[in-house]
Protein backbone atom coordinates (compact mmCIF):
# COMPACT_ATOMS: atom_id res chain seq x y z
CA MET A 1 -61.55 2.94 -68.56
CA ASN A 2 -61.81 0.28 -70.37
CA ILE A 3 -63.01 -3.11 -68.83
CA PHE A 4 -63.25 -6.23 -70.72
CA LEU A 5 -65.98 -8.62 -69.35
CA LYS A 6 -64.62 -12.28 -70.21
CA THR A 7 -67.18 -15.18 -71.76
CA GLU A 8 -66.96 -18.40 -70.06
CA ASP A 9 -64.82 -19.85 -73.11
CA GLU A 10 -62.31 -16.72 -72.39
CA ILE A 11 -62.46 -17.44 -68.72
CA GLU A 12 -61.35 -21.06 -69.37
CA LEU A 13 -58.70 -20.10 -71.48
CA MET A 14 -57.81 -17.57 -68.52
CA ARG A 15 -57.61 -20.77 -65.99
CA ARG A 16 -55.21 -22.95 -68.58
CA ALA A 17 -52.69 -20.10 -68.75
CA ASN A 18 -52.84 -19.34 -65.08
CA LEU A 19 -52.79 -22.92 -63.94
CA LEU A 20 -49.24 -23.23 -66.15
CA VAL A 21 -48.01 -20.10 -64.44
CA SER A 22 -49.04 -22.32 -61.45
CA ARG A 23 -46.77 -25.44 -62.39
CA THR A 24 -43.86 -23.21 -63.42
CA LEU A 25 -43.92 -22.02 -59.44
CA GLY A 26 -44.41 -25.66 -58.50
CA GLU A 27 -41.39 -26.42 -60.91
CA LEU A 28 -39.34 -23.60 -59.12
CA ALA A 29 -40.26 -24.60 -55.53
CA LYS A 30 -38.32 -27.87 -56.21
CA HIS A 31 -34.87 -26.22 -57.31
CA ILE A 32 -34.97 -23.43 -54.06
CA LYS A 33 -32.46 -23.90 -51.98
CA PRO A 34 -29.17 -22.10 -50.33
CA GLY A 35 -26.30 -22.10 -53.08
CA VAL A 36 -28.88 -21.56 -56.22
CA THR A 37 -28.73 -18.42 -58.60
CA THR A 38 -31.97 -16.02 -58.85
CA LEU A 39 -30.95 -16.41 -62.59
CA GLN A 40 -30.88 -20.40 -62.56
CA LEU A 41 -34.36 -20.11 -61.47
CA ASP A 42 -34.96 -17.72 -64.10
CA LYS A 43 -33.72 -20.26 -66.97
CA ILE A 44 -35.71 -23.33 -65.08
CA ALA A 45 -38.82 -20.79 -65.62
CA ASP A 46 -38.37 -19.68 -68.95
CA SER A 47 -37.90 -23.14 -70.31
CA PHE A 48 -40.77 -24.69 -68.78
CA ILE A 49 -43.00 -22.01 -69.88
CA ARG A 50 -41.72 -22.42 -73.14
CA ASP A 51 -41.97 -26.28 -73.59
CA ASN A 52 -45.92 -26.16 -72.48
CA GLY A 53 -46.59 -23.82 -75.69
CA ALA A 54 -46.78 -20.68 -73.67
CA ILE A 55 -44.37 -17.34 -73.70
CA PRO A 56 -43.02 -15.71 -70.72
CA THR A 57 -44.96 -12.38 -70.40
CA PHE A 58 -42.52 -10.48 -68.73
CA LYS A 59 -39.58 -10.85 -70.98
CA GLY A 60 -39.29 -7.77 -72.66
CA PHE A 61 -42.20 -5.70 -70.82
CA PRO A 62 -40.84 -2.20 -70.31
CA ASN A 63 -40.82 -0.15 -67.71
CA PRO A 64 -42.44 3.38 -67.38
CA PHE A 65 -38.67 4.53 -68.99
CA GLY A 66 -39.05 2.32 -71.69
CA GLU A 67 -36.66 -0.19 -70.53
CA PRO A 68 -37.63 -3.80 -71.27
CA PHE A 69 -37.23 -6.38 -68.25
CA PRO A 70 -34.42 -8.63 -69.33
CA ALA A 71 -35.97 -12.17 -67.50
CA SER A 72 -38.95 -14.20 -68.06
CA ILE A 73 -39.55 -14.09 -63.80
CA CYS A 74 -39.15 -11.20 -61.05
CA THR A 75 -37.28 -12.80 -58.27
CA SER A 76 -37.40 -10.39 -55.23
CA VAL A 77 -35.32 -11.34 -52.63
CA ASN A 78 -35.92 -10.69 -48.48
CA GLU A 79 -36.54 -6.49 -48.69
CA VAL A 80 -36.80 -6.16 -52.61
CA VAL A 81 -40.84 -5.78 -52.61
CA VAL A 82 -41.07 -6.41 -56.55
CA HIS A 83 -39.50 -6.65 -59.61
CA GLY A 84 -36.27 -8.15 -58.43
CA VAL A 85 -33.91 -8.97 -61.63
CA PRO A 86 -32.54 -12.25 -62.10
CA ASP A 87 -28.76 -12.34 -62.00
CA ALA A 88 -25.83 -14.58 -61.44
CA LYS A 89 -24.71 -12.86 -58.56
CA THR A 90 -27.76 -13.25 -56.29
CA VAL A 91 -27.12 -16.58 -54.38
CA LEU A 92 -30.29 -17.52 -52.26
CA LYS A 93 -28.69 -18.27 -48.30
CA ASP A 94 -30.36 -19.76 -45.65
CA GLY A 95 -32.71 -17.78 -44.20
CA ASP A 96 -33.44 -15.65 -46.99
CA ILE A 97 -37.20 -15.21 -48.62
CA ILE A 98 -37.86 -14.66 -51.98
CA SER A 99 -41.12 -13.70 -54.04
CA ILE A 100 -41.05 -14.83 -57.29
CA ASP A 101 -43.63 -13.42 -59.38
CA CYS A 102 -44.29 -15.31 -62.71
CA GLY A 103 -46.53 -14.36 -66.15
CA ALA A 104 -47.17 -16.80 -69.15
CA VAL A 105 -49.43 -16.18 -72.45
CA LEU A 106 -51.17 -19.08 -73.59
CA ASP A 107 -53.46 -19.18 -76.31
CA GLY A 108 -53.56 -15.38 -76.25
CA PHE A 109 -54.73 -15.03 -72.64
CA ASN A 110 -52.70 -14.32 -69.71
CA GLY A 111 -51.79 -15.67 -66.51
CA ASP A 112 -50.26 -14.39 -63.63
CA SER A 113 -49.46 -15.38 -59.78
CA CYS A 114 -46.77 -14.53 -57.09
CA TYR A 115 -45.65 -16.77 -54.02
CA THR A 116 -43.14 -15.80 -51.25
CA PHE A 117 -40.72 -18.85 -50.76
CA CYS A 118 -38.80 -19.52 -47.79
CA VAL A 119 -35.14 -20.62 -48.59
CA GLY A 120 -33.92 -23.15 -45.72
CA GLU A 121 -34.79 -22.30 -42.04
CA VAL A 122 -36.40 -18.63 -41.74
CA SER A 123 -36.79 -16.95 -38.63
CA GLU A 124 -40.45 -16.98 -36.96
CA ASP A 125 -41.04 -13.31 -37.40
CA VAL A 126 -40.45 -13.45 -40.78
CA LYS A 127 -42.68 -16.90 -41.27
CA ALA A 128 -45.36 -14.56 -39.23
CA LEU A 129 -44.90 -11.58 -42.40
CA LEU A 130 -45.34 -14.41 -44.91
CA ARG A 131 -48.33 -16.00 -43.30
CA THR A 132 -50.50 -13.04 -43.01
CA THR A 133 -49.68 -11.85 -46.54
CA LYS A 134 -50.71 -14.95 -47.65
CA GLU A 135 -54.06 -14.65 -45.23
CA SER A 136 -54.80 -11.39 -46.37
CA LEU A 137 -55.06 -12.39 -50.40
CA TYR A 138 -57.36 -14.84 -49.32
CA VAL A 139 -59.21 -12.25 -47.35
CA GLY A 140 -59.38 -9.68 -50.08
CA ILE A 141 -60.65 -12.65 -53.05
CA SER A 142 -63.46 -13.07 -50.36
CA LYS A 143 -64.85 -9.70 -50.99
CA ALA A 144 -64.34 -9.85 -54.88
CA VAL A 145 -67.98 -10.55 -55.73
CA ALA A 146 -70.31 -9.33 -58.30
CA GLY A 147 -71.74 -6.21 -56.59
CA ASN A 148 -68.96 -5.29 -54.34
CA HIS A 149 -66.61 -2.54 -55.36
CA VAL A 150 -62.96 -2.72 -56.02
CA GLY A 151 -62.50 -0.52 -52.47
CA ASP A 152 -63.72 -3.65 -50.44
CA ILE A 153 -60.91 -5.80 -51.78
CA GLY A 154 -58.22 -3.05 -50.45
CA SER A 155 -59.97 -2.42 -47.33
CA ALA A 156 -59.95 -6.04 -46.38
CA VAL A 157 -56.59 -6.57 -47.33
CA GLN A 158 -55.37 -3.47 -45.59
CA GLU A 159 -57.34 -4.19 -42.36
CA HIS A 160 -55.88 -7.66 -41.86
CA CYS A 161 -52.43 -6.49 -42.42
CA GLU A 162 -52.07 -3.27 -40.39
CA LYS A 163 -53.59 -4.61 -37.45
CA GLN A 164 -50.79 -6.88 -37.20
CA GLY A 165 -48.46 -4.15 -37.44
CA TYR A 166 -47.24 -4.74 -41.11
CA GLY A 167 -47.02 -1.89 -43.91
CA VAL A 168 -49.07 -1.85 -46.91
CA VAL A 169 -47.39 -0.69 -49.99
CA ARG A 170 -49.81 2.41 -51.48
CA GLU A 171 -47.37 2.78 -55.03
CA LEU A 172 -48.01 -0.87 -56.38
CA THR A 173 -51.43 -2.26 -57.03
CA GLY A 174 -52.90 -5.61 -58.22
CA HIS A 175 -54.96 -5.42 -62.11
CA GLY A 176 -57.41 -6.38 -64.32
CA ILE A 177 -55.83 -9.18 -66.63
CA GLY A 178 -56.90 -10.53 -70.34
CA LYS A 179 -55.62 -10.88 -73.45
CA GLU A 180 -53.14 -7.87 -71.95
CA MET A 181 -51.39 -8.56 -68.79
CA HIS A 182 -52.20 -4.81 -67.02
CA GLU A 183 -56.06 -4.15 -67.92
CA ASP A 184 -58.51 -1.54 -66.05
CA PRO A 185 -59.08 -1.57 -63.17
CA GLN A 186 -56.48 -1.16 -60.70
CA ILE A 187 -56.73 -3.07 -58.03
CA PRO A 188 -55.26 -1.21 -54.36
CA ASN A 189 -54.46 -3.22 -51.09
CA TYR A 190 -55.85 -0.30 -49.25
CA GLY A 191 -59.40 1.70 -49.62
CA ARG A 192 -62.56 2.30 -48.01
CA ARG A 193 -65.55 -0.12 -48.43
CA GLY A 194 -67.91 0.38 -51.11
CA ASN A 195 -65.87 2.76 -53.33
CA GLY A 196 -64.01 2.26 -56.11
CA VAL A 197 -65.06 0.43 -59.40
CA LEU A 198 -68.41 -1.76 -59.35
CA LEU A 199 -67.27 -5.32 -59.81
CA LYS A 200 -68.92 -7.34 -62.09
CA SER A 201 -69.39 -11.00 -63.13
CA GLY A 202 -66.70 -11.93 -66.05
CA MET A 203 -64.27 -9.44 -64.76
CA CYS A 204 -60.82 -10.87 -64.26
CA ILE A 205 -58.51 -9.28 -62.05
CA ALA A 206 -55.32 -10.15 -60.56
CA ILE A 207 -55.14 -9.20 -56.44
CA GLU A 208 -51.45 -9.38 -54.90
CA PRO A 209 -50.80 -7.65 -51.62
CA MET A 210 -47.48 -6.50 -51.31
CA ILE A 211 -46.49 -6.53 -47.41
CA THR A 212 -43.59 -4.70 -45.33
CA MET A 213 -42.61 -6.00 -42.10
CA GLY A 214 -41.41 -2.15 -41.43
CA ASN A 215 -42.41 1.07 -43.16
CA ARG A 216 -44.45 0.90 -46.02
CA ALA A 217 -42.01 3.40 -47.73
CA ILE A 218 -40.44 1.82 -50.72
CA GLY A 219 -37.62 3.04 -53.77
CA LEU A 220 -36.29 2.10 -56.60
CA MET A 221 -33.27 1.00 -57.09
CA PRO A 222 -30.51 2.17 -59.88
CA ASP A 223 -31.39 -0.58 -62.49
CA LYS A 224 -34.87 1.29 -62.80
CA TRP A 225 -36.62 -2.56 -62.02
CA THR A 226 -35.89 -3.26 -58.19
CA ILE A 227 -38.36 -1.78 -55.86
CA ARG A 228 -37.19 -2.36 -52.23
CA THR A 229 -38.27 -1.05 -48.74
CA ILE A 230 -36.44 1.85 -47.52
CA ASP A 231 -35.86 0.43 -44.00
CA SER A 232 -34.43 -2.76 -45.80
CA LYS A 233 -36.88 -4.96 -43.79
CA PRO A 234 -38.35 -7.79 -45.37
CA ALA A 235 -41.53 -7.91 -47.66
CA ALA A 236 -44.18 -10.58 -48.62
CA HIS A 237 -46.27 -11.02 -51.98
CA PHE A 238 -48.54 -13.29 -52.94
CA GLU A 239 -51.08 -13.20 -56.07
CA HIS A 240 -53.67 -14.79 -57.51
CA THR A 241 -56.03 -14.35 -60.64
CA ILE A 242 -59.48 -14.65 -60.22
CA ALA A 243 -62.72 -14.31 -61.75
CA ILE A 244 -65.23 -12.27 -60.81
CA ARG A 245 -69.09 -14.22 -60.21
CA LYS A 246 -71.75 -13.85 -57.84
CA GLY A 247 -71.76 -15.12 -54.70
CA LYS A 248 -67.84 -16.37 -54.72
CA ALA A 249 -64.97 -15.60 -56.68
CA ASP A 250 -63.39 -18.11 -59.15
CA ILE A 251 -59.55 -18.45 -58.47
CA LEU A 252 -57.73 -19.09 -61.90
CA SER A 253 -54.51 -19.81 -60.37
CA SER A 254 -53.54 -22.12 -57.83
CA PHE A 255 -51.28 -22.53 -54.84
CA GLU A 256 -52.36 -26.31 -54.35
CA GLU A 257 -49.07 -27.76 -55.85
CA LEU A 258 -46.64 -25.26 -53.60
CA GLU A 259 -48.43 -25.81 -50.32
CA ARG A 260 -47.89 -29.89 -51.02
CA LEU A 261 -44.33 -29.15 -51.73
CA GLU A 262 -43.90 -26.76 -48.60
CA GLY A 263 -45.81 -28.94 -46.14
CA ASN A 264 -46.60 -26.48 -43.11
CA LEU A 265 -43.95 -24.11 -43.32
CA TYR A 266 -45.91 -21.09 -41.62
């Protein structure tokens, strides 16, 4: 396992990349409404990232089968957990939710963040899923401090979501991040306190709860990218990139603009 501790200068470069990803999600938030296709959103994101001097990380990134991802963002609607591929056929409808995962490389370092958006009027039970998933992200981040272990993060996320009756996806995890989008260690959303890799100051990781309204079982669609719930119930996904510090994690990405645009949806 190769874990790369970042210097203060490198963490500031990571912050710049992550804040660009956050601004990209903020730009997309202005366009998320019924009638918009996921391909339209992808084009907006691609242009915004490139206009700001960065490169979309996801475009061309290979899956385990060696096939390159064809778009610049992942657009996962309703029962799609992650890796939804933008296309012209998927039109957002009132009551949908859409998780948009976005990555960008700026000055040699990666930013990575995800947010689940409401499309129009969304049911209260789905809002509750989103609220709990987002809360669990911050609960996990609160444990991401030097001296703790990776299992402390996963345990906190798991307990918060399962006590509300939600499913915690096991097969997909957060990850280390830096010059590469995916670095060691993996950051599961489940686990046991005190287990796993020791967290050290200077580690940069992406924490990303992927939580289902029903059963946690997931399946891969024929496109070899899209991962959805087996029971067709909705899933939510939120992600921040953080730097490990002593005492309190340093969140490098931001939801501030998204929350300002949304108001108090949930």
